[in-house]
Structures are given as C-alpha cells and as structure tokens.
XYZ file of C-alpha atoms in Angstrom:
515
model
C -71.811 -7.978 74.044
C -70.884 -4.001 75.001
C -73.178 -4.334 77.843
C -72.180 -7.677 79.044
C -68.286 -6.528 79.278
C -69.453 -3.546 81.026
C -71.568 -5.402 83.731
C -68.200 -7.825 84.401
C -65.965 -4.076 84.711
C -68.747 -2.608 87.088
C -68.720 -5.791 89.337
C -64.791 -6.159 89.586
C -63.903 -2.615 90.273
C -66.971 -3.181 93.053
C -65.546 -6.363 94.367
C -62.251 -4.423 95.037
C -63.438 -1.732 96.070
C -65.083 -2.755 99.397
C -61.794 -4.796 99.595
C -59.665 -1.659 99.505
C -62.076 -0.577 101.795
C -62.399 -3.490 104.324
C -58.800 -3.082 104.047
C -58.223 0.213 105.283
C -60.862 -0.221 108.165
C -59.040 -2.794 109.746
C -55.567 -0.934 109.458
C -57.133 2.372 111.150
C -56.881 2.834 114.551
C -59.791 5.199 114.317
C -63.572 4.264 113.456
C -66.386 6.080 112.428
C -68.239 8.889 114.501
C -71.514 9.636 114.274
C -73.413 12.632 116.076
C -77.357 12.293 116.964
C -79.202 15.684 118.369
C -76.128 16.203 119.818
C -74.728 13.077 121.529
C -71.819 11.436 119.481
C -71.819 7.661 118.765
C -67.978 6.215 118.438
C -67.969 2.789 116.111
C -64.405 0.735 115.842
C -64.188 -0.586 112.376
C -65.524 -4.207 112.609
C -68.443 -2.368 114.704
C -69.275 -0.054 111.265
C -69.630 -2.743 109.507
C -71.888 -4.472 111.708
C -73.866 -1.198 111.454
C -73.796 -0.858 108.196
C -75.216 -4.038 107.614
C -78.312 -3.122 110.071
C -78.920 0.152 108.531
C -79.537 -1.997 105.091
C -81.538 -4.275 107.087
C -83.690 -1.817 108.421
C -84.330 0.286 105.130
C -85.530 -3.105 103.341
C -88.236 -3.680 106.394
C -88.762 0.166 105.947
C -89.553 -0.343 102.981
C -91.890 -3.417 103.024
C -93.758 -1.752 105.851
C -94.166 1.302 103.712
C -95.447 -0.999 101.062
C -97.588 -2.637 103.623
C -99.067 0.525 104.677
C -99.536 1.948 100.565
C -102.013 -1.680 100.313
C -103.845 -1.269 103.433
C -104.441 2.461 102.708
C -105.781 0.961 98.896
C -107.967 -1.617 100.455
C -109.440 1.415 102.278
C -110.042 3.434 99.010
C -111.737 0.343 97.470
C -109.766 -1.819 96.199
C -110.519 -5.255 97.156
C -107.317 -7.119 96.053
C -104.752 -4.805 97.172
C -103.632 -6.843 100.611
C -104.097 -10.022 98.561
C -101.927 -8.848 95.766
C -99.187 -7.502 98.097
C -98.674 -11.203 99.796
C -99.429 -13.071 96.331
C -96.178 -11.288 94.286
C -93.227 -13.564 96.088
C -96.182 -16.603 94.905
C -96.335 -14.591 91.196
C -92.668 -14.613 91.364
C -92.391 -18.466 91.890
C -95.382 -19.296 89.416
C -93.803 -17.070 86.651
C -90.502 -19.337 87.004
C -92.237 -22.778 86.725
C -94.305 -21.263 83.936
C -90.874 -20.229 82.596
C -89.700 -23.834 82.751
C -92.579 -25.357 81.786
C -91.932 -23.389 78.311
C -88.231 -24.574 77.998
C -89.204 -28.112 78.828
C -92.294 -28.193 76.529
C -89.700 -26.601 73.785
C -87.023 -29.270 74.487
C -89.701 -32.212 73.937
C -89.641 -33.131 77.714
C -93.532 -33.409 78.030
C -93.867 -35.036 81.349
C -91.659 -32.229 83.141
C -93.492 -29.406 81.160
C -97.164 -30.419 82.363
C -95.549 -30.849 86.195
C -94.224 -27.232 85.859
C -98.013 -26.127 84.358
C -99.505 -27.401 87.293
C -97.141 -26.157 89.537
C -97.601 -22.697 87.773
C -101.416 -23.056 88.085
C -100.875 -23.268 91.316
C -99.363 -20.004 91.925
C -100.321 -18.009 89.675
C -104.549 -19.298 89.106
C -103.985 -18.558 85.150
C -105.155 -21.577 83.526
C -105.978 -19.580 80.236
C -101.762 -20.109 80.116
C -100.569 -22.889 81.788
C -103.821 -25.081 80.508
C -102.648 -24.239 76.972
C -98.648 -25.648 77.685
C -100.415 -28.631 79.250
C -102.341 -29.300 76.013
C -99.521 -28.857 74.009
C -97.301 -31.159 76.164
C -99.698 -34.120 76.132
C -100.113 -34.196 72.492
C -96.174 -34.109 72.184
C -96.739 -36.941 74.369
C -99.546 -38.689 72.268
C -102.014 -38.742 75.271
C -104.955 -37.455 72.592
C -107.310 -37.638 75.446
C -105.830 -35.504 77.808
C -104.900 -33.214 74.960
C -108.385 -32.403 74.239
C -109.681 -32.596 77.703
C -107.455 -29.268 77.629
C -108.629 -28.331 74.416
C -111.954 -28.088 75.824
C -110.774 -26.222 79.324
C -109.719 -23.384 76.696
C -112.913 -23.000 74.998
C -114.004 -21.056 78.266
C -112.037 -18.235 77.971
C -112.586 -15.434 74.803
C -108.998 -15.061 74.421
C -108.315 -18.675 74.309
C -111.438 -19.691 72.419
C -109.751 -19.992 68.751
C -106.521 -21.784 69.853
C -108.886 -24.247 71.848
C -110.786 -24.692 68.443
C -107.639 -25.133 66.516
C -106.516 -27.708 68.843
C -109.459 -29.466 68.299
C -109.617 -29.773 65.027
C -106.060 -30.694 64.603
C -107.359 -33.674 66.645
C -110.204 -34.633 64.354
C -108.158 -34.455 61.290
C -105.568 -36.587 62.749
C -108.690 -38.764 63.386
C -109.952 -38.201 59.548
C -112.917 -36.971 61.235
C -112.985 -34.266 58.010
C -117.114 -33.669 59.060
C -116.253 -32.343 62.372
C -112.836 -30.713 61.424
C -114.650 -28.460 58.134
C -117.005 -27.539 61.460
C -114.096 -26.570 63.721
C -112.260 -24.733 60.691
C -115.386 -22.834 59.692
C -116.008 -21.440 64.111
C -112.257 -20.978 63.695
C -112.434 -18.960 60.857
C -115.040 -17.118 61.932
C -112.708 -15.973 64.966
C -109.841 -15.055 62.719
C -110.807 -14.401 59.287
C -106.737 -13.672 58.632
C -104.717 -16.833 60.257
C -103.630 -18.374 57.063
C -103.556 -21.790 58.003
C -107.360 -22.017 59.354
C -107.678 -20.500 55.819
C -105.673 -23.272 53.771
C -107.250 -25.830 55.963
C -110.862 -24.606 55.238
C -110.236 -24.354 51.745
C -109.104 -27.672 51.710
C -111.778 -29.375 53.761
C -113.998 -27.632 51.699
C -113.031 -28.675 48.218
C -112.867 -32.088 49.464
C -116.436 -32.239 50.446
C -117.447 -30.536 47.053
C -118.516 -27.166 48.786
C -116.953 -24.636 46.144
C -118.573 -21.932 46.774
C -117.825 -21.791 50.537
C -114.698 -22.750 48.988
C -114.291 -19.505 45.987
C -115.351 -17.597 49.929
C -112.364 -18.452 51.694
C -110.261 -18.028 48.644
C -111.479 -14.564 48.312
C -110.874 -13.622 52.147
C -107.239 -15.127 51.090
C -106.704 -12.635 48.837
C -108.874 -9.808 50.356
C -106.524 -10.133 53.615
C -102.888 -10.674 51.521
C -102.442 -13.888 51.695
C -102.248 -15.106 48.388
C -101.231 -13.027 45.254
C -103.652 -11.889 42.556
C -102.762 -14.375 39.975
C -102.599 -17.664 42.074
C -106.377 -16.748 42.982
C -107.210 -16.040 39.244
C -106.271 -19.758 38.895
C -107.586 -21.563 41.475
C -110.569 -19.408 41.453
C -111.379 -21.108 37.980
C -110.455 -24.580 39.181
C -113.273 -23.933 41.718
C -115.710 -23.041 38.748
C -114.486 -25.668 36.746
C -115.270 -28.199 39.779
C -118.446 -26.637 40.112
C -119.935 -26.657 36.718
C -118.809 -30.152 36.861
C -120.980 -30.733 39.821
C -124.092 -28.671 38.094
C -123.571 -30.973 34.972
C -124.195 -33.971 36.906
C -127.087 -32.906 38.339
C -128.295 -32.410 34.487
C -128.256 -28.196 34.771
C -126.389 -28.226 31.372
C -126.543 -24.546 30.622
C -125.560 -23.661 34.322
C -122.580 -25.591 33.264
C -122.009 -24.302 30.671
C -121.848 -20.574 32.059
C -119.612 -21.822 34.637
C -117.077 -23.499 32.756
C -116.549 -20.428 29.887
C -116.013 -18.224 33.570
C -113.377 -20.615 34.407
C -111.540 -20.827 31.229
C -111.960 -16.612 31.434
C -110.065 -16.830 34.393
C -107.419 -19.132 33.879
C -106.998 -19.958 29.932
C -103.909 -22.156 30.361
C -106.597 -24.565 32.776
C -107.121 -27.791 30.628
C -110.158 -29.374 31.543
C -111.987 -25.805 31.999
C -111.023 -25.202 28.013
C -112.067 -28.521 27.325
C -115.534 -28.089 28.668
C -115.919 -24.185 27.893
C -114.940 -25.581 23.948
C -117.978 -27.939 24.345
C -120.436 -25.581 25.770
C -119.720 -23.078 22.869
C -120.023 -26.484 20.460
C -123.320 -27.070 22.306
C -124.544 -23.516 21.353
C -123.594 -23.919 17.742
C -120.413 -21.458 18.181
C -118.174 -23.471 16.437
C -115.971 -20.246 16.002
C -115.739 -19.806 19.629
C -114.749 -22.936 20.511
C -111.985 -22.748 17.637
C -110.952 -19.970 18.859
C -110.326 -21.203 22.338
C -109.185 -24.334 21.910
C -106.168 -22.575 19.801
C -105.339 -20.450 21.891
C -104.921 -23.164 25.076
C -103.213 -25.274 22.875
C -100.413 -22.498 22.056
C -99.988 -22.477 26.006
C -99.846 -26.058 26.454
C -101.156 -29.077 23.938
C -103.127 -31.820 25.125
C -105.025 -34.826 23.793
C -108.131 -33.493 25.846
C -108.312 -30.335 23.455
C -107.868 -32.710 20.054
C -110.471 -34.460 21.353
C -112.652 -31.153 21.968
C -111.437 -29.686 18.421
C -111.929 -33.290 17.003
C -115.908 -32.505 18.376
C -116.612 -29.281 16.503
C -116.876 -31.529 12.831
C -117.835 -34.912 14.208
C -119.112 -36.318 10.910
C -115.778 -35.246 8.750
C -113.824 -37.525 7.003
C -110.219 -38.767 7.990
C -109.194 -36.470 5.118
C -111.099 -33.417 5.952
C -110.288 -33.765 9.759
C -106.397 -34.006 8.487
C -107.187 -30.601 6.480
C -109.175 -28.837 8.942
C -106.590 -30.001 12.464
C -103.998 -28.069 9.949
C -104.924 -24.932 12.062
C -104.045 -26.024 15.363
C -100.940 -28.370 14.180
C -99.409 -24.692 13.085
C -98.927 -24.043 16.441
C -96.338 -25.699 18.619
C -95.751 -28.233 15.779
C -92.276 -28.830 17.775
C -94.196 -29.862 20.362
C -94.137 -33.533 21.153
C -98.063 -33.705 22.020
C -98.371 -31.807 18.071
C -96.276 -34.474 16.620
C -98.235 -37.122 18.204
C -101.636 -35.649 16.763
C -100.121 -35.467 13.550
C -99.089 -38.491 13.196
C -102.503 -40.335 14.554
C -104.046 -38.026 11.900
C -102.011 -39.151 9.304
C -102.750 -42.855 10.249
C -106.420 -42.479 10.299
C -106.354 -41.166 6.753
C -103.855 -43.976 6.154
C -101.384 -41.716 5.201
C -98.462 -43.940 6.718
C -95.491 -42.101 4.953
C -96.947 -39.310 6.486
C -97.348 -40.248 9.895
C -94.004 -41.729 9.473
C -92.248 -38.612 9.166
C -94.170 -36.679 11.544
C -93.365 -39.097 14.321
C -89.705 -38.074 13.575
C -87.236 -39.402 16.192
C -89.562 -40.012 19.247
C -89.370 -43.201 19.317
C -85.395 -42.838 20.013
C -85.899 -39.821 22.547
C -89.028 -40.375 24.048
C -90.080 -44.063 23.219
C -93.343 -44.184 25.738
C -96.384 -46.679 24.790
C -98.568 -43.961 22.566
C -95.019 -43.310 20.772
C -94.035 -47.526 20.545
C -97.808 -48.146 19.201
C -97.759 -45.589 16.777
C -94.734 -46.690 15.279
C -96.494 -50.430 15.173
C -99.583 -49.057 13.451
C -97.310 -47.202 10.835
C -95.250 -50.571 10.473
C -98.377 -52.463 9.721
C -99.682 -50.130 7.339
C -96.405 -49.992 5.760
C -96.734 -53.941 4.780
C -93.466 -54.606 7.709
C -93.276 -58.102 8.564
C -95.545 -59.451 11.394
C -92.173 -59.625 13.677
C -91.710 -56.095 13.135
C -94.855 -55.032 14.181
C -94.874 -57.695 17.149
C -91.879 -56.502 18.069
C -92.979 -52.650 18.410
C -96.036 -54.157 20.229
C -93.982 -55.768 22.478
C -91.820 -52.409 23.901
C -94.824 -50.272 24.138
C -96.437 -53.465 26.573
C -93.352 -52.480 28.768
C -92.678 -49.023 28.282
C -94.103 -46.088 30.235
C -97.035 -44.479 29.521
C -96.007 -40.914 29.307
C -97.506 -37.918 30.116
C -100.815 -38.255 32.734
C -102.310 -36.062 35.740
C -99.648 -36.250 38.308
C -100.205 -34.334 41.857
C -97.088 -32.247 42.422
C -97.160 -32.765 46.086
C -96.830 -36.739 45.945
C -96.656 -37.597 42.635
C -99.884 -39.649 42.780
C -100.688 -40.255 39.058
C -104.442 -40.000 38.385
C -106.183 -41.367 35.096
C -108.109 -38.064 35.001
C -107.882 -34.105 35.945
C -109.711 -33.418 40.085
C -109.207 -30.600 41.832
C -108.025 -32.808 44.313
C -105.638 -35.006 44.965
C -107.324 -38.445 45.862
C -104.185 -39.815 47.714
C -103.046 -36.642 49.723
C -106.183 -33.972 49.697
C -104.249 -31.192 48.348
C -105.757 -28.718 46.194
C -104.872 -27.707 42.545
C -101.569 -30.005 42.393
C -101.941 -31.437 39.091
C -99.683 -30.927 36.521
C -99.513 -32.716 32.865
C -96.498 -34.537 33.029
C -94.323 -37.566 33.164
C -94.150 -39.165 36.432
C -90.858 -39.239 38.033
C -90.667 -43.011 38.444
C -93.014 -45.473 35.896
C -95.802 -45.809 37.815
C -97.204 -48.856 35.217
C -95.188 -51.708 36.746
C -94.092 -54.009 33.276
C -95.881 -57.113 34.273
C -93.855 -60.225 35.393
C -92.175 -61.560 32.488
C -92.479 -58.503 30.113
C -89.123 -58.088 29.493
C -88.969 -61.474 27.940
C -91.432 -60.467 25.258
C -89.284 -58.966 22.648
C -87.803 -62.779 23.000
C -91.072 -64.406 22.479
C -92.635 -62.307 19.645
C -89.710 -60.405 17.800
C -88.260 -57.343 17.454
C -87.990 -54.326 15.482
C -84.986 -55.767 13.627
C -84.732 -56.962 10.036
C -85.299 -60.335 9.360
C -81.932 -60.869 8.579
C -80.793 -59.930 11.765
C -83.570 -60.878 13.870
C -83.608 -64.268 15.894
C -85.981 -66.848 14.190
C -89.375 -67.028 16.224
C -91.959 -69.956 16.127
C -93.841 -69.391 12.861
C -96.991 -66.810 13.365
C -99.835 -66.828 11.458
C -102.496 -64.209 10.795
C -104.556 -65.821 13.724
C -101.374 -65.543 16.328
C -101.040 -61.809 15.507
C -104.283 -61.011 15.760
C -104.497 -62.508 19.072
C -101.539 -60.698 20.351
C -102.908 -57.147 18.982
C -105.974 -58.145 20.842
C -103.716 -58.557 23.802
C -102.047 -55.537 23.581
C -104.846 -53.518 23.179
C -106.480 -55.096 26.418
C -103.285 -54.577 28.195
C -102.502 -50.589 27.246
C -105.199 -47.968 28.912
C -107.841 -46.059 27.972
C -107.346 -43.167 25.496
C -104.824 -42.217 22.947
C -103.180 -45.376 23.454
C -106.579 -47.593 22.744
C -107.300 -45.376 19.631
C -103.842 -46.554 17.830
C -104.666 -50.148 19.078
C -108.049 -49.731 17.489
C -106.537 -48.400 14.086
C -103.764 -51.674 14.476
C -106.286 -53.964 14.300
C -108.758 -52.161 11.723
C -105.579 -52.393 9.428
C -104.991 -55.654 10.445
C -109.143 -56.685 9.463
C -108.431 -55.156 6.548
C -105.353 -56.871 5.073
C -107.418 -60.242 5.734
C -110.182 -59.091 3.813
C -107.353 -57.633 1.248
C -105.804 -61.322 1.416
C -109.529 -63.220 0.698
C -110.084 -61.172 -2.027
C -107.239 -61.879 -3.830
C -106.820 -65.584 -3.289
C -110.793 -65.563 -4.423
C-alpha cells in the first residue's frame, strides 16, 4: 500500500516536472549550448528537445549493439546458443505472457482459451514440460478424457514431469473404476514421492480394497515415518490392518496364524471390536479362558457390544441359563448404565426365565430408546409374565416398525453394514465404521406397518384397548413366526427365538392341564 502511494507521488511530481520544464524552454529566448573539441553547437529550445530525444534513441541502439556484440563474442568462446538466445528473449517475453494467461484462464474455468494460450506459449517458448501440463489440466476441466491423457502421456517423458503425468493418469482410471490399473499407477507414483500424502491415502486405499494389507500396514508406516499421520491414528488402523489380515489367514484355514494376528491387533488398538472379539476366541481356542476374560472386560469398559457377549458367552458354552446369569455378573459390573449392559441383562434374565428380573433391568428403554431389540424384549417379558395375547401382539407389532438401533455405520456416508469391514462397501473408505445409530432409519417400515398396532393390538389394557377379531393360540403363533422372519439376524432373532420357546411351552403347559 506504502509503496503503491509512493510510485503515484514519484510519477506526479515527474509529470510536472518536465512540464515546468517544457514550460520554461519555450519562454527562454536562449537555448542550450553545447561545446565539442572546441566548436560550440547552439540548440533553440524546441531543437533540445528534438535532441534530447535522439540522444535516448541512440543510447538504446548503443546498447542493443553492445549486447549484440557481448553474444557474438560468447558464440566465439563456445557457447552455441548465445546469438539464438539474444533474438529468442522479445519471443520468451511473448510466450511467458500467453503462458501467464493460459494460467488465469485455466484458473477461471475457461478451458478452451487456456489450451489456445498453451499452444501459443509452446510456440514461443518450446517448454512443453509446462504448457503440456496446463493443456492437460484444461481438457479434463473440459471433460475431453482423451485428450487429457494424450497429455498425460506427453509428460511421462520428462523426469521432472514424470509423477504428475502418473498422477494424472491414475486420476483417470479411478474415475474409470479401473482400481487394477490405478493401485499400479499409485504404487510408480509412490515410488517417485514416498511423502505426497494423497498418492499415500490413495494407495492405502486401493490397497485395502484389493485385500493387500501388508502393502497396505507399508504405506501406513511411510505415513507416519514421513509425518503425515499422528502416532495414535496409526496404532489404530495399524490393527484394523491385522485384524483384516488374520481374517484373510483364517479363511484360508491358517488358524493359529490367525490367531497371532488378531491378539497383535487387539494389542494395538484395545477399544477395536471385532479384533477383541477374535483375539477373545483365539485365547478360548488355546484353553486361556483367563485371557480371554480378561480382555473381553476390559473392551467392554471402553465400549459394550453384543459381539463381546457373544465371545464371553463362548468361554462356558455348556453352562446353564443360571450359571451364565452368575458368571456374566462380572462384566454386567461394568458400565451397567450402559444401554448395551441393560440389554444383556435383561436377555439374561429372560433365558433363565427370570421375567421380574429382566423386567426391571430393561428399566425405561422402551420410553427413551424404544428400537426393535428393546420393543421385543419387552414382548418376551410380557409373555412370560402371563400378559394377554394383545399385549404381547401389540409389543410385536412396534418393534416390526421401529428402528433397529445400533449397527456398523460408515462415518463418511452413513452406509449401514450388517457386519464390521475395514471398508466401506458403498464408498471405499478405510476404517469409517463406528457402532452407532444411523442418522435416518435405514429399515424402511414396510407398506402398511403402521396399521399393525390396528390389526393385532396394543400395549394397552384390555379395558382400554380397542376390541380385535378373537386370536387364538394358532393366530399368535403365526404372527410370532412372522415377526421373527421379519426382524434380522442377531440379538433381535435370539428374543424372537425365546418368544416362541415360551410360547411352545405354555401349549404344552395348557395340554397338560386340560389332560
């Protein structure tokens, strides 16, 4: 700003000056004298000027002469270009401006003016490692993918050129979802620069999605060796990347190779689910029952999950409902706030038919957080509790429409995913599942649902409950079975299952009696 005020002072004050000047020449009578080797030369005014003007003149051809003369006497020394390079600059000068347009169009999206000023800068200036790469960019602004990579190519020649030729390339392919090629182009790219952080999140991607972990726990380790991702964020996805590959050993039947890899993982990240889950089963596989008890309680203080009941549910598989109530005790100490550790409890309780029990540790979800594990539970404890079949249809009937909770959803789309991958199956980015509610209910209600509570009851009293069609033992039956077909795999199944064991077993109950 300083500068720019002083530049507008300097140029006034010369402005009037040669006015002042001009001004008092053409008042004076005199002019200017001028003595050579002794002969004096008499200018009027206008006639100084005039010679003024010529002496300028003459010191500029002066001075390209003398210019002239400094490239001839280089040419003489040995330097080939030197003539060439003195009559190329006023073509450097023009070349440099198109290439200096061809950058403002290109960055004010007008591609077809930016490739006219690269070619007009080629021109000049015989520099296609530049003006090749503003053509490239230009067409692909432009969607012409052909002449794009045709460019691409043309920069492939040159060593300082080479990896943004590459990267342009393999931009290409994945925009093709030609992943093969690309995971080639990323690794030659990589290979070039070992520290550009996107060739390094691209490679690691590309790489976990074609299952090559330990090319991919490579590039995560340059990440980190070259400060580009902090210590702990590598400690976890360095153990997603064992997980996934003692997965892939397991399937190939190398159980104790799996089994190494997966207790690494869980070393490395403890609060990783499905690496606890599997770590807890190698140690059961082992006969370290201890371990796995150990482990499994100290994942679930960071974050419960059915996945380690399930594992802790594996270290006694023959126990009774009773014992497996007594021994869960241990792991239902801590976080029993928790909403997963109320859950557990309560299925507990209803496998040893404890339905007072399950009752109370069910508490008030199904007012705060009525999802379909929640809404089924509450049926099974109904049912064992001898409630009316329109009670228990009625439970049945919210938990058909009400969302299923908690589930693998990728943080980046919000993909839900029936089970734990490294990942995500919709938009290929790595280690962006979380445990948690999706943030819209992904299981659309089917068409109709919401007149179910209409058709089969509610949870109302009798009293205040509208008067269904009369249901018999075979009707409920046949909707339990319905429910149960409708609600998904897991937790949700397992109270289904316990609904209609309950349900077998107050007909056989019934039978006997009336026999």
């Amino acid at each position: 700003m300083l500068w720019s005020l002083l530049k507008i002072i300097l140029f006034v004050a010369a402005v009037a000056a040669l006015t002042i000047g001009a001004g008092w020449l053409m008042q004076t009578n005199g002019g200017v004298m001028v003595t050579v080797a002794g002969t004096e030369y008499s200018f009027g005014p206008l006639q100084s000027v005039l010679a003024l003007i010529l002496l300028v003149v003459a010191l500029y051809v002066v001075f390209k002469l003398v210019s002239l003369l400094v490239a001839v006497l280089k040419f003489i020394n040995g330097d080939d270009t030197a003539i060439s390079r003195y009559f190329d600059r006023n073509r450097e000068k023009k070349g440099y401006e198109a290439l200096a347009d061809g950058m403002t169009a290109l960055a004010a999206g007008e591609s077809r003016l930016a490739i006219a000023k690269a070619e007009k800068a080629e021109r000049y200036l015989n520099r296609p490692e530049v003006t090749n790469l503003i053509t490239a960019q230009a067409a692909e602004q432009q969607g012409d993918r052909k002449k794009a990579e045709a460019t691409y190519k043309k920069l492939l020649a040159h060593d300082k050129t080479r990896f943004v030729g590459i990267r342009g390339i393999m931009h290409q392919r994945l925009a093709e979802g030609d992943t093969d090629t690309a995971l080639q182009l990323a690794e030659r790219a990589f290979a070039l620069k070992p520290k550009h952080e996107e060739t390094q999140d691209i490679l690691l991607r590309l790489q976990a999605g074609h299952h090559d972990w330990k090319g991919a726990r490579n590039t995560l380790n340059a990440k980190l060796r070259h400060g580009a991702l902090p210590r702990d964020v590598h400690k976890r996805r360095d153990a997603v990347l064992a997980l996934s590959e003692a997965r892939d050993v397991l399937d190939e039947g190398k159980t104790i190779e799996a089994r190494e890899a997966a207790i690494t993982a869980n070393k490395n990240s403890s609060d990783l689910i499905p690496a606890a889950a599997m770590a807890a089963r190698a140690h059961i596989a082992d006969d370290r029952k201890k371990y796995a008890t150990r482990l499994l309680k100290k994942t679930w203080q960071v974050q419960p999950h059915p996945d380690l009941a399930a594992a802790f549910a594996e270290i006694e598989p023959d126990e009774t409902p009773e014992q497996r109530l007594k021994r869960f005790r241990q792991l239902l100490s801590i976080n029993p706030d928790h909403r997963e550790t109320r859950l557990l409890n309560a299925e507990l309780h209803l496998a040893a038919e404890d339905f007072p029990g399950a009752r109370r540790a069910i508490g008030d979800l199904p007012e705060t957080e009525p999802d379909a594990r929640v809404l089924s539970i509450m049926a099974a404890t109904e049912r064992g509790e001898g409630a009316s079949d329109r009670v228990v249809r009625g439970w049945l009937a919210r938990a058909l429409t009400a969302s299923r909770g908690p589930q693998w959803v990728c943080d980046n789309c919000n993909t839900v995913h029936s089970e734990w991958v490294p990942v995500c199956t919709h938009c290929e980015a790595f280690d962006t599942l979380s445990w948690k509610t999706p943030p819209s209910d992904s299981g659309a209600s089917p068409v109709g649902a919401e007149m179910l509570p209409l058709l089969v009851g509610d949870d109302r009293p009798e009293d205040e409950a509208p008067m269904p069609a009369p249901a018999t033992e075979d009707t409920v039956a046949q909707d339990l079975s319905e429910g149960q077909a409708s609600e998904p795999t897991g937790p949700n199944a397992e109270v289904l299952d316990t609904i209609a064991t309950t349900e077998e077993e107050r007909r056989e109950t019934g039978g006997a009696r009336s026999n």
